[in-house]
Short mmCIF file of the C-alpha atoms (twelve columns), coordinates in Angstrom:
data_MODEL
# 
_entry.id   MODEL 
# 
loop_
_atom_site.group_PDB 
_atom_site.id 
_atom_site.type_symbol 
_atom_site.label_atom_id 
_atom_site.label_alt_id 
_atom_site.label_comp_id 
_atom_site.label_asym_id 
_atom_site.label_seq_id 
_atom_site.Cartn_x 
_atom_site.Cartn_y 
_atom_site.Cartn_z 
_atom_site.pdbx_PDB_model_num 
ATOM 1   C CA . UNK A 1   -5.402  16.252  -10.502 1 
ATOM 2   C CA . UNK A 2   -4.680  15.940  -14.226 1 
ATOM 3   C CA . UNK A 3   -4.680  12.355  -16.269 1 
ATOM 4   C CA . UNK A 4   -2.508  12.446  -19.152 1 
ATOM 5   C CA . UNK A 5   -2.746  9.442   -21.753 1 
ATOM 6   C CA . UNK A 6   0.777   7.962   -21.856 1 
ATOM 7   C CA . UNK A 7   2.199   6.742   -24.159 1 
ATOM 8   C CA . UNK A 8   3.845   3.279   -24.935 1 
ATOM 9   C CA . UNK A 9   7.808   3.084   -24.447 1 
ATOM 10  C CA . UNK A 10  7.754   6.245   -22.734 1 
ATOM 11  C CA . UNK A 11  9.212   5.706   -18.690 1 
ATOM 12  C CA . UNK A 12  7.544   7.664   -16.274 1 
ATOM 13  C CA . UNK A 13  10.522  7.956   -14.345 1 
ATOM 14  C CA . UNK A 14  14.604  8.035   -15.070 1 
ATOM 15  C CA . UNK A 15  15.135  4.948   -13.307 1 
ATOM 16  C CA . UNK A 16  18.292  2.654   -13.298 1 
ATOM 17  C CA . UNK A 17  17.614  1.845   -16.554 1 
ATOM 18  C CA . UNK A 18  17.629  5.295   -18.083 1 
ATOM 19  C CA . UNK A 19  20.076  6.289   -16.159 1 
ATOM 20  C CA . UNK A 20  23.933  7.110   -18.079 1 
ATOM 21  C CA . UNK A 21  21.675  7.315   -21.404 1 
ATOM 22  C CA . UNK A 22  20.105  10.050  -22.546 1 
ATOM 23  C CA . UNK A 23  16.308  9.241   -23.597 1 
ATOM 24  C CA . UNK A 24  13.272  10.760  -22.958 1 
ATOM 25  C CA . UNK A 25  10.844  10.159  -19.681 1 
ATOM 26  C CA . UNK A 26  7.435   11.400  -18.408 1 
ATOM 27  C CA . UNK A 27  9.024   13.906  -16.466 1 
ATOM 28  C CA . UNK A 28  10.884  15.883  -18.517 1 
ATOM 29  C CA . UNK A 29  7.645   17.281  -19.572 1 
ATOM 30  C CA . UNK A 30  5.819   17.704  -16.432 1 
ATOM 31  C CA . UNK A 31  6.738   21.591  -16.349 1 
ATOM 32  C CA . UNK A 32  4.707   22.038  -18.970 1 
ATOM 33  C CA . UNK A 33  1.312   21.095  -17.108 1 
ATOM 34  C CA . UNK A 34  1.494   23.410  -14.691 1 
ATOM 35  C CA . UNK A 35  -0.928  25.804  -15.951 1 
ATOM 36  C CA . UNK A 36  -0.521  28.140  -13.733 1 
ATOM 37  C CA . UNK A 37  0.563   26.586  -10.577 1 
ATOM 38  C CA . UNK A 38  4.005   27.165  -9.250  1 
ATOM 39  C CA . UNK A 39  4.867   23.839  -9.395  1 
ATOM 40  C CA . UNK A 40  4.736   21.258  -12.075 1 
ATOM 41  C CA . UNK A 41  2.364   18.027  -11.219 1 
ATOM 42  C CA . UNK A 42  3.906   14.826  -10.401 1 
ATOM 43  C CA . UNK A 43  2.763   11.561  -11.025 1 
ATOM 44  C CA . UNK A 44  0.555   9.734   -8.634  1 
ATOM 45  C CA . UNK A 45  1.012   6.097   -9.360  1 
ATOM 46  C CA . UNK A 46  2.972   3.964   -11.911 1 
ATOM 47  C CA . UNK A 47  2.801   2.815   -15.309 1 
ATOM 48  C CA . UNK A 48  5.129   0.541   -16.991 1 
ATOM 49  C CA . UNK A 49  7.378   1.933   -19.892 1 
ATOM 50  C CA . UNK A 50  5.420   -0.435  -22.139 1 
ATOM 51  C CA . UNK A 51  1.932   0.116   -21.211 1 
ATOM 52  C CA . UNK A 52  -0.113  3.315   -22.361 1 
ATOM 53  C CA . UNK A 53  -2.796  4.863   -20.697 1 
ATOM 54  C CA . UNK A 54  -4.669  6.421   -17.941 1 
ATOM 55  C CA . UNK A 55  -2.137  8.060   -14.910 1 
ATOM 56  C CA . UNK A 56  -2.960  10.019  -12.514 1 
ATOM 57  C CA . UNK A 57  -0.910  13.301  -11.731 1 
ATOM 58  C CA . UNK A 58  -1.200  15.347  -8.488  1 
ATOM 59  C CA . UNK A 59  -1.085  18.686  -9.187  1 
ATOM 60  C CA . UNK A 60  -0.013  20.390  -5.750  1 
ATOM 61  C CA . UNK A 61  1.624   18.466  -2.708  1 
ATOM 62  C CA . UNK A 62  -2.031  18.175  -1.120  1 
ATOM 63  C CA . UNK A 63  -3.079  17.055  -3.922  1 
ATOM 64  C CA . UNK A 64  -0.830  14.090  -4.180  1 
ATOM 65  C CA . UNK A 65  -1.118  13.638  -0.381  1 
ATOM 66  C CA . UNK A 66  -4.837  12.736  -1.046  1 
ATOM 67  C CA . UNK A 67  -4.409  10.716  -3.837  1 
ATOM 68  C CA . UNK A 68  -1.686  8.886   -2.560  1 
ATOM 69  C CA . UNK A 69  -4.042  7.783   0.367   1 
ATOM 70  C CA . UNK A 70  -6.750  7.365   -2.198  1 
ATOM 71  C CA . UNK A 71  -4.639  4.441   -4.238  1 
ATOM 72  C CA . UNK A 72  -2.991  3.014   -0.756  1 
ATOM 73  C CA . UNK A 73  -6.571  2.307   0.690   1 
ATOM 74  C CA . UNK A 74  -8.050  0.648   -2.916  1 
ATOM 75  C CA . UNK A 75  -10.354 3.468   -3.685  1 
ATOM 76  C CA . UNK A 76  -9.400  4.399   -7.151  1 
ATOM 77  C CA . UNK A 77  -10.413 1.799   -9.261  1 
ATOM 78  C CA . UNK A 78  -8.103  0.789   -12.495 1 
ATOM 79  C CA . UNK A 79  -9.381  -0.994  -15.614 1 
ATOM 80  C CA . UNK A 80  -6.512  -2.174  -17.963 1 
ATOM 81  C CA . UNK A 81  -7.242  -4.115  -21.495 1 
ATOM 82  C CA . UNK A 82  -4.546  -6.798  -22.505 1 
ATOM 83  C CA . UNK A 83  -4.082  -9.120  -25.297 1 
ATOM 84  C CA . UNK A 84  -3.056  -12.938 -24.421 1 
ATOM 85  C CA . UNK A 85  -1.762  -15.746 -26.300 1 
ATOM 86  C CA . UNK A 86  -4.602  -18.438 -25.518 1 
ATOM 87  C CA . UNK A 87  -6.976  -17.305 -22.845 1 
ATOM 88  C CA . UNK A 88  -8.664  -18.405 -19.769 1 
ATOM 89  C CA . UNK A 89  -11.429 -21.234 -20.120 1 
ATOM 90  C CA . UNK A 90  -14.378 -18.611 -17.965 1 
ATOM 91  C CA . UNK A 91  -15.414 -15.876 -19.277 1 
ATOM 92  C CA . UNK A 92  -14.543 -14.340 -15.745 1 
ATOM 93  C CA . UNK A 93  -12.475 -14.633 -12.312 1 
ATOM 94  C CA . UNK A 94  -9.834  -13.944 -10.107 1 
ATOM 95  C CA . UNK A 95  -6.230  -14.444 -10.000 1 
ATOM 96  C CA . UNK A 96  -4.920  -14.868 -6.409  1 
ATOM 97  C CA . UNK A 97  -0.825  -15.725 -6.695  1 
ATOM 98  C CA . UNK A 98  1.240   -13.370 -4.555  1 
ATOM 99  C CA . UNK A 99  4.488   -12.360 -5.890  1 
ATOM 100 C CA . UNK A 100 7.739   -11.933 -4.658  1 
ATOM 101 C CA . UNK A 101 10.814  -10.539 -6.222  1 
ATOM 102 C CA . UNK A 102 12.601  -13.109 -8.540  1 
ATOM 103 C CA . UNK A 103 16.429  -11.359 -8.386  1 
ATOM 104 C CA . UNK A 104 17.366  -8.748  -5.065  1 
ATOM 105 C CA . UNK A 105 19.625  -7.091  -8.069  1 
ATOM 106 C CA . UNK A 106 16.719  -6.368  -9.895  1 
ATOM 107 C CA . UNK A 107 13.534  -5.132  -7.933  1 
ATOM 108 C CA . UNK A 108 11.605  -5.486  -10.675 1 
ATOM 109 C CA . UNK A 109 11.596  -8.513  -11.843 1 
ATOM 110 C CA . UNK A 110 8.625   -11.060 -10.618 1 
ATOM 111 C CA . UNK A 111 7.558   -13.879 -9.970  1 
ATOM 112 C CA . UNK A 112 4.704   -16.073 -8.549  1 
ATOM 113 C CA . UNK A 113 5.941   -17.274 -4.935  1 
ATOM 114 C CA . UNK A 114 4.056   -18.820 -2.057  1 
ATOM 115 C CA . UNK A 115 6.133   -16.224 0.334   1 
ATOM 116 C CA . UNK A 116 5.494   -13.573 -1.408  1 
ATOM 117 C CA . UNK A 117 3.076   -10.376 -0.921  1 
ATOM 118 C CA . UNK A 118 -1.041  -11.173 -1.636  1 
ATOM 119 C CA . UNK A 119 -1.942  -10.054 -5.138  1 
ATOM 120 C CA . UNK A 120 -5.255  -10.396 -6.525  1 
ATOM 121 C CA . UNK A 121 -6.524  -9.786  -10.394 1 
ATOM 122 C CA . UNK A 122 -9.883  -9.940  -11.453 1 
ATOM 123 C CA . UNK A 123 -10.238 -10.845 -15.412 1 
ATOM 124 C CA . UNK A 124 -13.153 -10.649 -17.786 1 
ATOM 125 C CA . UNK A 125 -13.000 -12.097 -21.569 1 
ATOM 126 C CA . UNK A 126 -14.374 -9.277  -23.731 1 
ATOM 127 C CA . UNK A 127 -14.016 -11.280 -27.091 1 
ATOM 128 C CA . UNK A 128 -11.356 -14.105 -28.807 1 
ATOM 129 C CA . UNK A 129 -10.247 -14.883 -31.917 1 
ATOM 130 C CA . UNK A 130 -7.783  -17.973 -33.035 1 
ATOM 131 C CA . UNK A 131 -5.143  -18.072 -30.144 1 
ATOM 132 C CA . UNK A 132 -5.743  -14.930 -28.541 1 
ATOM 133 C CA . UNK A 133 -7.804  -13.413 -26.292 1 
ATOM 134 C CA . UNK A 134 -8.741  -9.595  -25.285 1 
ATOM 135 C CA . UNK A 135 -9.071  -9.180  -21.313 1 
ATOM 136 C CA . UNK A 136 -9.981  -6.701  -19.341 1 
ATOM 137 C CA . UNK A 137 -8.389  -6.847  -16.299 1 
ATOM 138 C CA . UNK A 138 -8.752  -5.046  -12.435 1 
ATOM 139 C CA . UNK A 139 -5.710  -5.112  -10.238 1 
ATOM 140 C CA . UNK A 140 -6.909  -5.273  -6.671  1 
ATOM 141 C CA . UNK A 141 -3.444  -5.115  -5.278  1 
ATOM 142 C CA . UNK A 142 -0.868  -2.900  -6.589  1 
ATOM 143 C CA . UNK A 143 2.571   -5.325  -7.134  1 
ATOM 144 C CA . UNK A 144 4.667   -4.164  -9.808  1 
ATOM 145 C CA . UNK A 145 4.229   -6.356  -12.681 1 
ATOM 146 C CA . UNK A 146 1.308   -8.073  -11.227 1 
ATOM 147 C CA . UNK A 147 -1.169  -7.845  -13.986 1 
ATOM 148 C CA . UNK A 148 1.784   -9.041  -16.633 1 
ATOM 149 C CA . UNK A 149 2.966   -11.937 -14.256 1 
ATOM 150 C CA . UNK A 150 -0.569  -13.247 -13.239 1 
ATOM 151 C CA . UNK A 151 -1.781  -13.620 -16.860 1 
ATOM 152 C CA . UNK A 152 1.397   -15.554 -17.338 1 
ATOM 153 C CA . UNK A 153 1.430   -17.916 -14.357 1 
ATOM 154 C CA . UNK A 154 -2.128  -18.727 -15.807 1 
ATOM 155 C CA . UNK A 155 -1.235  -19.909 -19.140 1 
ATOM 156 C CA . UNK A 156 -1.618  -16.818 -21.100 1 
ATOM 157 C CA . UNK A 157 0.871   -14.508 -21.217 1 
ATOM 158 C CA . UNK A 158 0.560   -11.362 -22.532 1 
ATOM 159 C CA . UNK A 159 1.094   -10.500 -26.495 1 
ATOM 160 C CA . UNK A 160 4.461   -8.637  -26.975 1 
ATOM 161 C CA . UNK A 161 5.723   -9.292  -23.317 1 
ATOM 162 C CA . UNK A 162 9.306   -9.643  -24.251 1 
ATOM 163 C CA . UNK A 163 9.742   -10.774 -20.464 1 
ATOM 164 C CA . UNK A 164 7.615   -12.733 -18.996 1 
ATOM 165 C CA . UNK A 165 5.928   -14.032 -22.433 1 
ATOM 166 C CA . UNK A 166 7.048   -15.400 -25.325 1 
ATOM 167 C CA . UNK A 167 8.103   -12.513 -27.671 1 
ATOM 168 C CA . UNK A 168 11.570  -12.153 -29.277 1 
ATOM 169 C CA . UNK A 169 13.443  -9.036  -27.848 1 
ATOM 170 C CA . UNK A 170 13.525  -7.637  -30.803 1 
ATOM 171 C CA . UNK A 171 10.651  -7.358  -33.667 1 
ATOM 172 C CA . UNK A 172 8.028   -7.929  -31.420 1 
ATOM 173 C CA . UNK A 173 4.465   -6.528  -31.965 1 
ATOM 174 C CA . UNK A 174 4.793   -3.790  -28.817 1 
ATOM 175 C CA . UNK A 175 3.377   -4.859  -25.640 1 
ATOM 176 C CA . UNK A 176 -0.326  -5.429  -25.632 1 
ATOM 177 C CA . UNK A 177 -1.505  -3.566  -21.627 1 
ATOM 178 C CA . UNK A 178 -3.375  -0.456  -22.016 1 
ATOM 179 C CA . UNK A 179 -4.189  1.147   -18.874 1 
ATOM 180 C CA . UNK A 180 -7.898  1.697   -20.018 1 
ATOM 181 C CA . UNK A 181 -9.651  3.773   -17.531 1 
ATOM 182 C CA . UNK A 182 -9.095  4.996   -13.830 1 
ATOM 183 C CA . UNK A 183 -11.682 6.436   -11.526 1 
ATOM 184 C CA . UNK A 184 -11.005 8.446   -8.873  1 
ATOM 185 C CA . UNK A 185 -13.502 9.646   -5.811  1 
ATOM 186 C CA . UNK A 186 -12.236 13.041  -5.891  1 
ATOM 187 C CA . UNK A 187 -14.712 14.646  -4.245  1 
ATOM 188 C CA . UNK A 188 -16.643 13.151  -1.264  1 
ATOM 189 C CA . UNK A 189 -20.055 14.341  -1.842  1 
ATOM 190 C CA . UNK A 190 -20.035 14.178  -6.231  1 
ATOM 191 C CA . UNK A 191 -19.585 11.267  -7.945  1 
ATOM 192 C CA . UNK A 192 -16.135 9.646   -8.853  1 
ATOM 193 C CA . UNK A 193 -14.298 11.068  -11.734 1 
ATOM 194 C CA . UNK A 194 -14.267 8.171   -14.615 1 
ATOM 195 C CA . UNK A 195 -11.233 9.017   -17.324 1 
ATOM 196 C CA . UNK A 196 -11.073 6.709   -20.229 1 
ATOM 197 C CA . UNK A 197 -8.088  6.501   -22.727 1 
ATOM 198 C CA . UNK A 198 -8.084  5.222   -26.251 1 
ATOM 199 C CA . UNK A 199 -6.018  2.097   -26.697 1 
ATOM 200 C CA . UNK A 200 -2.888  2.918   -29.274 1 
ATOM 201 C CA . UNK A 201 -2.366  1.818   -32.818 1 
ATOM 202 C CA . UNK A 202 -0.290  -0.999  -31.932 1 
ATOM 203 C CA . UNK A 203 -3.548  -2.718  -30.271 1 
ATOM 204 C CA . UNK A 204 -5.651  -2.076  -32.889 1 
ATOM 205 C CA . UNK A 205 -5.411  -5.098  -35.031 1 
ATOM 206 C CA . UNK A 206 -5.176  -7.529  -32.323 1 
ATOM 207 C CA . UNK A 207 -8.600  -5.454  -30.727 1 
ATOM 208 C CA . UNK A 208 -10.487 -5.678  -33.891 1 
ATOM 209 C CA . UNK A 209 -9.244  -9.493  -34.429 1 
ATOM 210 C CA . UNK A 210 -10.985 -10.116 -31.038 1 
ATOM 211 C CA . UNK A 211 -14.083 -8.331  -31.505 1 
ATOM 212 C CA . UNK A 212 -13.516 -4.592  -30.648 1 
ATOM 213 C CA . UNK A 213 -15.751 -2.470  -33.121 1 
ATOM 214 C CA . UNK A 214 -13.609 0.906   -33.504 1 
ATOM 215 C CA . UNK A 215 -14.721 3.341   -36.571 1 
ATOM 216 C CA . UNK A 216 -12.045 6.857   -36.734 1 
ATOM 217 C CA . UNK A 217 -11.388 9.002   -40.112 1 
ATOM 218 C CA . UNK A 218 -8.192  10.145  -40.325 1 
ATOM 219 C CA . UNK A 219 -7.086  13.593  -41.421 1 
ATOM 220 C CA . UNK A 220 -8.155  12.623  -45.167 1 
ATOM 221 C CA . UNK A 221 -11.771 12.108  -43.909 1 
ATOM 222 C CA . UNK A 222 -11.305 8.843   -45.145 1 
ATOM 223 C CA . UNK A 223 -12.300 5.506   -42.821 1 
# 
């Protein structure tokens, strides 16, 4: 397998969205991380346009046979860090709202309802600051949206969610989801692989606001 760090904005896929237009997706560039295989990787799970981070790719069709498995039965555990507007009153918990879709035109729109598939979130606080909060959060189910949806149906929704929050769709500060680190039990008699990936520039201030300690030079060798 390979994890790539990806970006924010970037789709992974040329969905309906993307279709008609011409602007650049995940997999336009998947050729070129084939290193020597015949075929180029493909990617195992999915990540929002708007969230950066940790995703899997499966190099060969084995591969992605394995890992498939590996994410349907709950074995590859997901950390993701988020910025809300407010915050939860415990330092830790679960979120247990299943979610259904909110249109049939548009599969990917959510929303919390009572007939709707089980989805479960567990959230820890890892620091605050004046109306926000930084969370990181494990998605024990796999709904699209869920993580972005729960922290709304709870009061607070995620900074820079121009959907289900309360950012303008333009101007906004870029939403704050970073998929933070995935590990994967690759190989049954090692331990798991852990992959960690830096949360972007766009987090930063909002991070360091809530308490994330982060020193980098930059080309200048200057702090």
């Amino acid at each position: 397998m390979l994890v790539v760090d990806k970006p924010a904005g970037l789709p992974v896929h040329r969905g309906p969205q993307a279709r008609g237009r011409v602007i650049p997706v995940l997999t336009d560039h998947l050729d070129t991380l084939r290193f020597g295989l015949p075929r180029r990787p493909e990617a195992a799970h999915r990540l929002d346009k708007d969230t950066s981070g940790c995703l899997v790719l499966g190099r060969h069709p084995r591969a992605m046979a394995e890992l498939n498995q590996l994410f349907r039965d709950g074995k590859i555990g997901k950390s993701y860090w988020a910025i809300v507007e407010g915050g939860p009153s415990d330092d830790e918990g679960l979120i247990d709202l299943p979610l259904g879709k909110r249109s049939p035109e548009r599969g990917w729109w959510m929303k919390v309802d009572p007939a709707g598939l089980p989805s479960k979130t567990r959230y820890r606080v890892c620091g605050r600051d004046a109306g926000l909060s930084w969370l990181e959060l494990e998605p024990l189910t796999g709904r699209t949206h869920q993580l972005r949806v729960h922290c709304a149906a709870s009061g607070w929704p995620m900074l820079g969610d121009e959907i289900y929050g309360t950012t303008p769709r333009d101007g906004g500060p870029g939403l704050q989801l970073h998929a933070r680190a995935v590990t994967v039990p690759l190989y049954r008699k090692r331990e798991p692989v852990h992959v960690e990936a830096p949360p972007p520039p766009h987090m930063h201030q909002a991070l360091r606001s809530c308490g994330w300690a982060h020193s980098f030079q930059n080309p200048n060798g200057e702090p």
